[in-house]
């Protein structure tokens, strides 16, 4: 049986009572996947790093680890963009630092629906963005995230609707950091089924150009160890299998891994290795950073009353023999 547990501090969990597997969502300060526990040989392993609680998020309100990024992803250089002939400035909408990771990663969401059953558990969250909420993004939209835990893993459906009278610019995605064991990511094997990367300039801003992965250090079309490689890479031209792309992370020491899958609406995969090397960000995004200024990077222009939805998920893998999904 899958059970839902809710707390007054804005944290809720779906728990598989039979296996102990669990997903935890913090929704009172952004919408964060703060824990995803899989069962491995009777042991419970949290594959999300780090575990964030409310106090940590409040102390570091600009951290978006695990969060739903919307209405844009990545950085917008100088915090400005032009849409439909008009210039917008987002710098007044952030308290300090860069304009990045969207606008809702530290906002309180609403838990709107709960389902429990023998085969799955489900949580649904909603946020309605008022056009007066952010001066640099005066558009009206509703966002919904449906989180489902099943025996085969996690599935997250994201749905965004333009509820205003004007078309709006949009990009969205998720920002999970994954880990498999006590080892550093240097020992992990990685596979990213993508043919090209987005070219970045010296400030890590996409130029709008693409490069074949065979011409750079980031060709992970076949499994290989991450090693000492530092990655801050935006992949494009993904290779789909049954309308999904599977990015796979595997630790041969623990004989355990995960595959993060995404559907065709998520056209980009972002891989980032933080300096501590204890985790790796594998991020399904609809668009590349700075698409508000370079629409070729996947900008979504959503007409009034139109909607878009996208799915991603995380599944567990035991042993290399099970890795036949991409």
C-alpha positions as a Markdown table, in Angstrom:
| # | Residue | x | y | z |
|---|---|---|---|---|
| 1 | Unk | 0.0 | 0.0 | 0.0 |
| 2 | Unk | 1.2 | 3.5 | -0.8 |
| 3 | Unk | 0.5 | 6.1 | 1.9 |
| 4 | Unk | 0.8 | 9.8 | 1.9 |
| 5 | Unk | 2.1 | 11.7 | 5.0 |
| 6 | Unk | 1.6 | 15.4 | 5.4 |
| 7 | Unk | 3.1 | 17.8 | 7.9 |
| 8 | Unk | 2.2 | 21.3 | 9.0 |
| 9 | Unk | 5.6 | 22.7 | 8.0 |
| 10 | Unk | 4.9 | 22.1 | 4.3 |
| 11 | Unk | 6.6 | 18.8 | 3.8 |
| 12 | Unk | 4.8 | 15.7 | 2.5 |
| 13 | Unk | 5.9 | 12.2 | 1.6 |
| 14 | Unk | 4.6 | 9.2 | -0.4 |
| 15 | Unk | 5.7 | 5.9 | 1.2 |
| 16 | Unk | 5.5 | 2.4 | -0.2 |
| 17 | Unk | 4.7 | 0.5 | 3.0 |
| 18 | Unk | 5.9 | -2.8 | 1.6 |
| 19 | Unk | 9.4 | -1.7 | 0.4 |
| 20 | Unk | 10.0 | 1.4 | 2.4 |
| 21 | Unk | 10.6 | 3.4 | -0.7 |
| 22 | Unk | 9.7 | 7.0 | -0.5 |
| 23 | Unk | 9.6 | 10.4 | -2.1 |
| 24 | Unk | 9.6 | 13.6 | -0.1 |
| 25 | Unk | 8.5 | 17.0 | -1.3 |
| 26 | Unk | 9.0 | 20.4 | 0.3 |
| 27 | Unk | 6.4 | 22.7 | -1.0 |
| 28 | Unk | 6.2 | 25.6 | 1.5 |
| 29 | Unk | 9.5 | 27.1 | 0.2 |
| 30 | Unk | 9.6 | 26.3 | -3.5 |
| 31 | Unk | 8.7 | 22.9 | -4.9 |
| 32 | Unk | 11.6 | 20.7 | -4.0 |
| 33 | Unk | 12.2 | 16.9 | -4.4 |
| 34 | Unk | 14.1 | 16.7 | -1.2 |
| 35 | Unk | 14.3 | 12.9 | -0.8 |
| 36 | Unk | 13.9 | 9.9 | -3.1 |
| 37 | Unk | 14.6 | 6.6 | -1.4 |
| 38 | Unk | 15.0 | 3.3 | -3.3 |
| 39 | Unk | 15.4 | -0.2 | -1.9 |
| 40 | Unk | 18.6 | -2.0 | -2.7 |
| 41 | Unk | 19.2 | -5.5 | -1.3 |
| 42 | Unk | 17.0 | -4.7 | 1.7 |
| 43 | Unk | 18.9 | -1.4 | 2.3 |
| 44 | Unk | 17.2 | 2.0 | 1.7 |
| 45 | Unk | 19.2 | 4.4 | -0.3 |
| 46 | Unk | 18.4 | 8.1 | -0.8 |
| 47 | Unk | 19.5 | 9.0 | -4.3 |
| 48 | Unk | 18.8 | 12.7 | -3.9 |
| 49 | Unk | 21.7 | 14.9 | -2.6 |
| 50 | Unk | 21.6 | 16.8 | -0.3 |
| 51 | Unk | 18.6 | 16.3 | 1.8 |
| 52 | Unk | 17.1 | 19.8 | 2.3 |
| 53 | Unk | 14.9 | 20.6 | 5.3 |
| 54 | Unk | 12.9 | 23.8 | 5.7 |
| 55 | Unk | 15.5 | 25.6 | 7.9 |
| 56 | Unk | 18.2 | 24.9 | 5.3 |
| 57 | Unk | 16.1 | 26.3 | 2.5 |
| 58 | Unk | 15.2 | 29.4 | 4.4 |
| 59 | Unk | 18.8 | 30.1 | 5.3 |
| 60 | Unk | 19.8 | 29.6 | 1.7 |
| 61 | Unk | 16.8 | 31.0 | -0.2 |
| 62 | Unk | 18.7 | 31.1 | -3.5 |
| 63 | Unk | 19.4 | 27.4 | -3.6 |
| 64 | Unk | 17.3 | 25.6 | -6.1 |
| 65 | Unk | 18.6 | 22.1 | -5.6 |
| 66 | Unk | 15.8 | 19.7 | -6.4 |
| 67 | Unk | 13.4 | 22.4 | -7.4 |
| 68 | Unk | 10.9 | 23.0 | -10.2 |
| 69 | Unk | 12.4 | 25.8 | -12.3 |
| 70 | Unk | 9.8 | 28.1 | -13.9 |
| 71 | Unk | 9.1 | 30.3 | -15.9 |
| 72 | Unk | 12.7 | 30.2 | -17.1 |
| 73 | Unk | 15.7 | 28.0 | -16.5 |
| 74 | Unk | 19.4 | 28.7 | -15.9 |
| 75 | Unk | 20.7 | 32.2 | -16.0 |
| 76 | Unk | 19.5 | 35.3 | -17.8 |
| 77 | Unk | 22.6 | 37.5 | -18.3 |
| 78 | Unk | 22.1 | 41.0 | -16.8 |
| 79 | Unk | 18.5 | 39.9 | -15.9 |
| 80 | Unk | 17.0 | 41.5 | -19.0 |
| 81 | Unk | 15.2 | 40.1 | -22.1 |
| 82 | Unk | 13.1 | 41.3 | -25.0 |
| 83 | Unk | 9.8 | 39.6 | -25.8 |
| 84 | Unk | 7.4 | 40.7 | -28.5 |
| 85 | Unk | 9.3 | 43.9 | -29.0 |
| 86 | Unk | 9.3 | 45.0 | -25.3 |
| 87 | Unk | 12.2 | 45.0 | -22.9 |
| 88 | Unk | 11.8 | 43.4 | -19.5 |
| 89 | Unk | 14.0 | 43.7 | -16.4 |
| 90 | Unk | 14.0 | 40.9 | -13.8 |
| 91 | Unk | 16.7 | 42.4 | -11.5 |
| 92 | Unk | 14.2 | 43.9 | -9.2 |
| 93 | Unk | 12.5 | 40.5 | -8.7 |
| 94 | Unk | 15.5 | 38.9 | -7.0 |
| 95 | Unk | 16.9 | 40.1 | -3.7 |
| 96 | Unk | 20.6 | 39.6 | -4.6 |
| 97 | Unk | 22.9 | 37.7 | -7.0 |
| 98 | Unk | 22.2 | 36.5 | -10.4 |
| 99 | Unk | 18.8 | 36.1 | -12.1 |
| 100 | Unk | 18.6 | 32.3 | -12.5 |
| 101 | Unk | 16.5 | 29.2 | -11.8 |
| 102 | Unk | 13.2 | 30.9 | -12.5 |
| 103 | Unk | 11.0 | 32.8 | -10.0 |
| 104 | Unk | 9.1 | 30.2 | -8.0 |
| 105 | Unk | 11.9 | 28.1 | -6.4 |
| 106 | Unk | 11.4 | 29.8 | -3.0 |
| 107 | Unk | 7.6 | 30.4 | -3.2 |
| 108 | Unk | 5.0 | 28.5 | -1.3 |
| 109 | Unk | 2.9 | 26.1 | -3.4 |
| 110 | Unk | -0.5 | 24.6 | -2.7 |
| 111 | Unk | -1.0 | 20.9 | -2.1 |
| 112 | Unk | -4.2 | 20.3 | -4.0 |
| 113 | Unk | -4.7 | 16.6 | -4.4 |
| 114 | Unk | -3.7 | 13.3 | -2.7 |
| 115 | Unk | -4.2 | 9.8 | -3.8 |
| 116 | Unk | -3.3 | 6.5 | -2.1 |
| 117 | Unk | -3.7 | 3.0 | -3.5 |
| 118 | Unk | -2.1 | -0.4 | -3.6 |
| 119 | Unk | -0.3 | 0.4 | -6.9 |
| 120 | Unk | 0.8 | 4.0 | -6.5 |
| 121 | Unk | 0.7 | 7.2 | -4.4 |
| 122 | Unk | 0.2 | 10.7 | -5.9 |
| 123 | Unk | 0.6 | 14.3 | -4.8 |
| 124 | Unk | -0.5 | 17.3 | -6.8 |
| 125 | Unk | 0.7 | 20.8 | -6.3 |
| 126 | Unk | -0.4 | 24.1 | -7.9 |
| 127 | Unk | 0.8 | 27.6 | -8.2 |
| 128 | Unk | -1.0 | 30.5 | -9.9 |
| 129 | Unk | 1.3 | 33.3 | -11.0 |
| 130 | Unk | -0.3 | 36.7 | -10.8 |
| 131 | Unk | 0.8 | 39.3 | -13.5 |
| 132 | Unk | 1.6 | 41.8 | -10.7 |
| 133 | Unk | 3.8 | 39.4 | -8.7 |
| 134 | Unk | 7.0 | 40.1 | -10.7 |
| 135 | Unk | 7.7 | 43.3 | -12.5 |
| 136 | Unk | 10.0 | 41.6 | -14.9 |
| 137 | Unk | 7.5 | 38.8 | -15.8 |
| 138 | Unk | 4.0 | 40.4 | -15.9 |
| 139 | Unk | 2.3 | 37.3 | -17.3 |
| 140 | Unk | -0.4 | 35.2 | -15.9 |
| 141 | Unk | 0.0 | 31.4 | -15.7 |
| 142 | Unk | -1.0 | 28.4 | -13.7 |
| 143 | Unk | 1.5 | 25.6 | -12.9 |
| 144 | Unk | 0.8 | 22.1 | -11.8 |
| 145 | Unk | 3.2 | 19.3 | -10.7 |
| 146 | Unk | 1.9 | 15.8 | -10.2 |
| 147 | Unk | 4.3 | 13.5 | -8.3 |
| 148 | Unk | 3.6 | 9.8 | -8.5 |
| 149 | Unk | 5.6 | 7.0 | -6.8 |
| 150 | Unk | 5.1 | 3.4 | -8.1 |
| 151 | Unk | 7.1 | 0.2 | -7.5 |
| 152 | Unk | 9.1 | 0.9 | -10.6 |
| 153 | Unk | 10.1 | 4.5 | -9.6 |
| 154 | Unk | 9.2 | 8.1 | -9.6 |
| 155 | Unk | 7.2 | 10.0 | -12.3 |
| 156 | Unk | 6.6 | 13.8 | -12.3 |
| 157 | Unk | 4.1 | 15.4 | -14.7 |
| 158 | Unk | 4.5 | 19.2 | -15.1 |
| 159 | Unk | 1.6 | 21.2 | -16.6 |
| 160 | Unk | 1.7 | 24.9 | -17.4 |
| 161 | Unk | -1.2 | 26.9 | -18.8 |
| 162 | Unk | -1.4 | 30.5 | -20.0 |
| 163 | Unk | -4.4 | 31.9 | -18.2 |
| 164 | Unk | -3.9 | 35.4 | -19.3 |
| 165 | Unk | -4.9 | 37.4 | -22.4 |
| 166 | Unk | -1.5 | 37.7 | -24.0 |
| 167 | Unk | 1.1 | 35.2 | -25.2 |
| 168 | Unk | 3.9 | 34.6 | -22.8 |
| 169 | Unk | 7.6 | 33.4 | -22.9 |
| 170 | Unk | 8.2 | 30.2 | -21.1 |
| 171 | Unk | 10.8 | 27.6 | -20.2 |
| 172 | Unk | 10.7 | 25.1 | -17.3 |
| 173 | Unk | 12.6 | 22.1 | -15.9 |
| 174 | Unk | 13.8 | 20.3 | -12.8 |
| 175 | Unk | 17.1 | 20.6 | -10.9 |
| 176 | Unk | 17.7 | 17.3 | -9.1 |
| 177 | Unk | 21.2 | 16.3 | -7.7 |
| 178 | Unk | 21.7 | 12.6 | -7.7 |
| 179 | Unk | 24.0 | 10.3 | -5.7 |
| 180 | Unk | 24.3 | 6.5 | -5.5 |
| 181 | Unk | 26.7 | 5.7 | -2.6 |
| 182 | Unk | 29.4 | 7.1 | -0.4 |
| 183 | Unk | 31.8 | 7.2 | -3.4 |
| 184 | Unk | 32.5 | 10.4 | -5.2 |
| 185 | Unk | 31.0 | 10.8 | -8.6 |
| 186 | Unk | 34.5 | 10.2 | -10.0 |
| 187 | Unk | 33.8 | 6.5 | -9.7 |
| 188 | Unk | 30.4 | 6.6 | -11.4 |
| 189 | Unk | 29.6 | 5.5 | -14.9 |
| 190 | Unk | 27.5 | 7.9 | -17.0 |
| 191 | Unk | 25.6 | 7.6 | -20.2 |
| 192 | Unk | 23.9 | 10.6 | -21.9 |
| 193 | Unk | 22.2 | 9.7 | -25.2 |
| 194 | Unk | 22.7 | 13.1 | -27.0 |
| 195 | Unk | 24.4 | 13.9 | -30.3 |
| 196 | Unk | 25.3 | 17.6 | -29.6 |
| 197 | Unk | 26.0 | 20.1 | -26.8 |
| 198 | Unk | 25.1 | 23.8 | -26.7 |
| 199 | Unk | 28.2 | 26.0 | -27.1 |
| 200 | Unk | 28.8 | 28.2 | -24.1 |
| 201 | Unk | 30.9 | 31.3 | -23.9 |
| 202 | Unk | 33.5 | 32.1 | -21.2 |
| 203 | Unk | 30.7 | 33.3 | -18.9 |
| 204 | Unk | 28.8 | 29.9 | -19.4 |
| 205 | Unk | 26.1 | 31.6 | -21.5 |
| 206 | Unk | 24.8 | 29.7 | -24.5 |
| 207 | Unk | 25.9 | 31.3 | -27.8 |
| 208 | Unk | 23.0 | 29.7 | -29.8 |
| 209 | Unk | 25.4 | 27.4 | -31.6 |
| 210 | Unk | 25.7 | 23.6 | -31.3 |
| 211 | Unk | 28.7 | 21.2 | -31.3 |
| 212 | Unk | 28.9 | 17.5 | -32.0 |
| 213 | Unk | 29.8 | 15.6 | -28.8 |
| 214 | Unk | 32.5 | 13.8 | -30.7 |
| 215 | Unk | 34.4 | 17.1 | -30.9 |
| 216 | Unk | 34.5 | 17.7 | -27.2 |
| 217 | Unk | 35.2 | 16.0 | -23.9 |
| 218 | Unk | 31.5 | 15.4 | -23.1 |
| 219 | Unk | 30.7 | 12.4 | -25.3 |
| 220 | Unk | 28.9 | 10.0 | -23.0 |
| 221 | Unk | 26.8 | 8.2 | -25.7 |
| 222 | Unk | 28.4 | 5.0 | -24.4 |
| 223 | Unk | 29.0 | 4.3 | -20.7 |
| 224 | Unk | 32.3 | 5.7 | -19.3 |
| 225 | Unk | 33.5 | 6.8 | -16.0 |
| 226 | Unk | 33.1 | 10.5 | -15.1 |
| 227 | Unk | 36.6 | 10.6 | -13.5 |
| 228 | Unk | 38.0 | 14.0 | -12.8 |
| 229 | Unk | 35.9 | 15.7 | -15.6 |
| 230 | Unk | 34.2 | 18.9 | -14.6 |
| 231 | Unk | 30.9 | 19.3 | -16.3 |
| 232 | Unk | 28.5 | 22.2 | -16.8 |
| 233 | Unk | 27.0 | 21.0 | -20.1 |
| 234 | Unk | 23.8 | 21.5 | -22.0 |
| 235 | Unk | 23.0 | 18.6 | -24.2 |
| 236 | Unk | 20.7 | 18.8 | -27.2 |
| 237 | Unk | 19.7 | 16.6 | -30.2 |
| 238 | Unk | 18.7 | 13.8 | -27.8 |
| 239 | Unk | 18.3 | 10.2 | -28.9 |
| 240 | Unk | 14.9 | 8.9 | -27.9 |
| 241 | Unk | 13.8 | 5.3 | -27.2 |
| 242 | Unk | 10.0 | 4.8 | -27.2 |
| 243 | Unk | 9.5 | 8.6 | -26.9 |
| 244 | Unk | 11.8 | 8.8 | -23.9 |
| 245 | Unk | 15.5 | 9.7 | -23.3 |
| 246 | Unk | 17.2 | 7.8 | -20.5 |
| 247 | Unk | 20.3 | 9.3 | -18.8 |
| 248 | Unk | 21.9 | 6.6 | -16.7 |
| 249 | Unk | 24.2 | 6.8 | -13.7 |
| 250 | Unk | 25.8 | 3.6 | -12.4 |
| 251 | Unk | 28.1 | 2.7 | -9.5 |
| 252 | Unk | 29.9 | -0.6 | -10.2 |
| 253 | Unk | 31.2 | -0.8 | -6.6 |
| 254 | Unk | 27.6 | -1.0 | -5.2 |
| 255 | Unk | 26.2 | -2.6 | -8.3 |
| 256 | Unk | 23.4 | 0.0 | -8.3 |
| 257 | Unk | 22.3 | 2.9 | -10.5 |
| 258 | Unk | 19.4 | 5.1 | -11.6 |
| 259 | Unk | 18.1 | 6.2 | -14.9 |
| 260 | Unk | 16.5 | 9.6 | -15.3 |
| 261 | Unk | 14.1 | 9.6 | -18.2 |
| 262 | Unk | 12.3 | 12.5 | -19.9 |
| 263 | Unk | 9.8 | 12.8 | -22.7 |
| 264 | Unk | 10.0 | 14.7 | -25.9 |
| 265 | Unk | 8.8 | 18.0 | -24.4 |
| 266 | Unk | 12.0 | 18.1 | -22.4 |
| 267 | Unk | 14.4 | 18.7 | -25.3 |
| 268 | Unk | 17.5 | 19.4 | -23.3 |
| 269 | Unk | 19.6 | 17.6 | -20.6 |
| 270 | Unk | 21.8 | 19.6 | -18.3 |
| 271 | Unk | 24.6 | 17.9 | -16.5 |
| 272 | Unk | 26.5 | 19.7 | -13.7 |
| 273 | Unk | 29.2 | 18.4 | -11.4 |
| 274 | Unk | 29.5 | 20.5 | -8.2 |
| 275 | Unk | 32.9 | 21.1 | -6.6 |
| 276 | Unk | 32.3 | 18.7 | -3.7 |
| 277 | Unk | 31.9 | 15.8 | -6.2 |
| 278 | Unk | 29.4 | 14.1 | -3.9 |
| 279 | Unk | 26.6 | 14.3 | -6.4 |
| 280 | Unk | 25.7 | 15.2 | -10.0 |
| 281 | Unk | 22.9 | 17.3 | -11.3 |
| 282 | Unk | 21.0 | 15.6 | -14.2 |
| 283 | Unk | 18.3 | 18.1 | -15.2 |
| 284 | Unk | 15.5 | 17.7 | -17.7 |
| 285 | Unk | 14.7 | 21.1 | -19.3 |
| 286 | Unk | 12.4 | 22.2 | -22.0 |
| 287 | Unk | 14.9 | 24.8 | -23.1 |
| 288 | Unk | 18.5 | 26.0 | -22.7 |
| 289 | Unk | 19.6 | 28.9 | -20.4 |
| 290 | Unk | 19.0 | 32.4 | -21.8 |
| 291 | Unk | 16.4 | 31.2 | -24.3 |
| 292 | Unk | 14.4 | 34.4 | -23.5 |
| 293 | Unk | 17.1 | 36.3 | -25.4 |
| 294 | Unk | 17.9 | 33.6 | -27.9 |
| 295 | Unk | 14.7 | 31.9 | -28.9 |
| 296 | Unk | 16.6 | 29.3 | -31.0 |
| 297 | Unk | 17.6 | 27.7 | -27.6 |
| 298 | Unk | 14.1 | 26.3 | -27.2 |
| 299 | Unk | 11.9 | 29.3 | -26.1 |
| 300 | Unk | 8.3 | 28.3 | -25.7 |
| 301 | Unk | 5.8 | 31.0 | -26.7 |
| 302 | Unk | 2.5 | 30.0 | -25.1 |
| 303 | Unk | -0.7 | 31.6 | -26.5 |
| 304 | Unk | -3.6 | 32.6 | -24.3 |
| 305 | Unk | -5.5 | 29.6 | -22.8 |
| 306 | Unk | -3.0 | 27.1 | -24.3 |
| 307 | Unk | -1.1 | 24.6 | -22.1 |
| 308 | Unk | 2.0 | 22.4 | -22.3 |
| 309 | Unk | 2.8 | 19.4 | -20.2 |
| 310 | Unk | 6.0 | 17.3 | -19.9 |
| 311 | Unk | 7.0 | 14.2 | -17.9 |
| 312 | Unk | 10.2 | 12.9 | -16.4 |
| 313 | Unk | 11.0 | 10.2 | -13.9 |
| 314 | Unk | 13.7 | 8.3 | -12.0 |
| 315 | Unk | 13.9 | 4.5 | -12.0 |
| 316 | Unk | 16.4 | 2.2 | -10.1 |
| 317 | Unk | 18.8 | -0.2 | -11.8 |
| 318 | Unk | 20.5 | -3.3 | -10.3 |
| 319 | Unk | 23.5 | -4.4 | -12.1 |
| 320 | Unk | 24.8 | -3.6 | -15.6 |
| 321 | Unk | 22.7 | -6.4 | -17.1 |
| 322 | Unk | 19.6 | -4.3 | -16.5 |
| 323 | Unk | 20.8 | -1.4 | -18.4 |
| 324 | Unk | 19.1 | -2.1 | -21.7 |
| 325 | Unk | 16.9 | 1.0 | -21.9 |
| 326 | Unk | 18.9 | 3.2 | -24.2 |
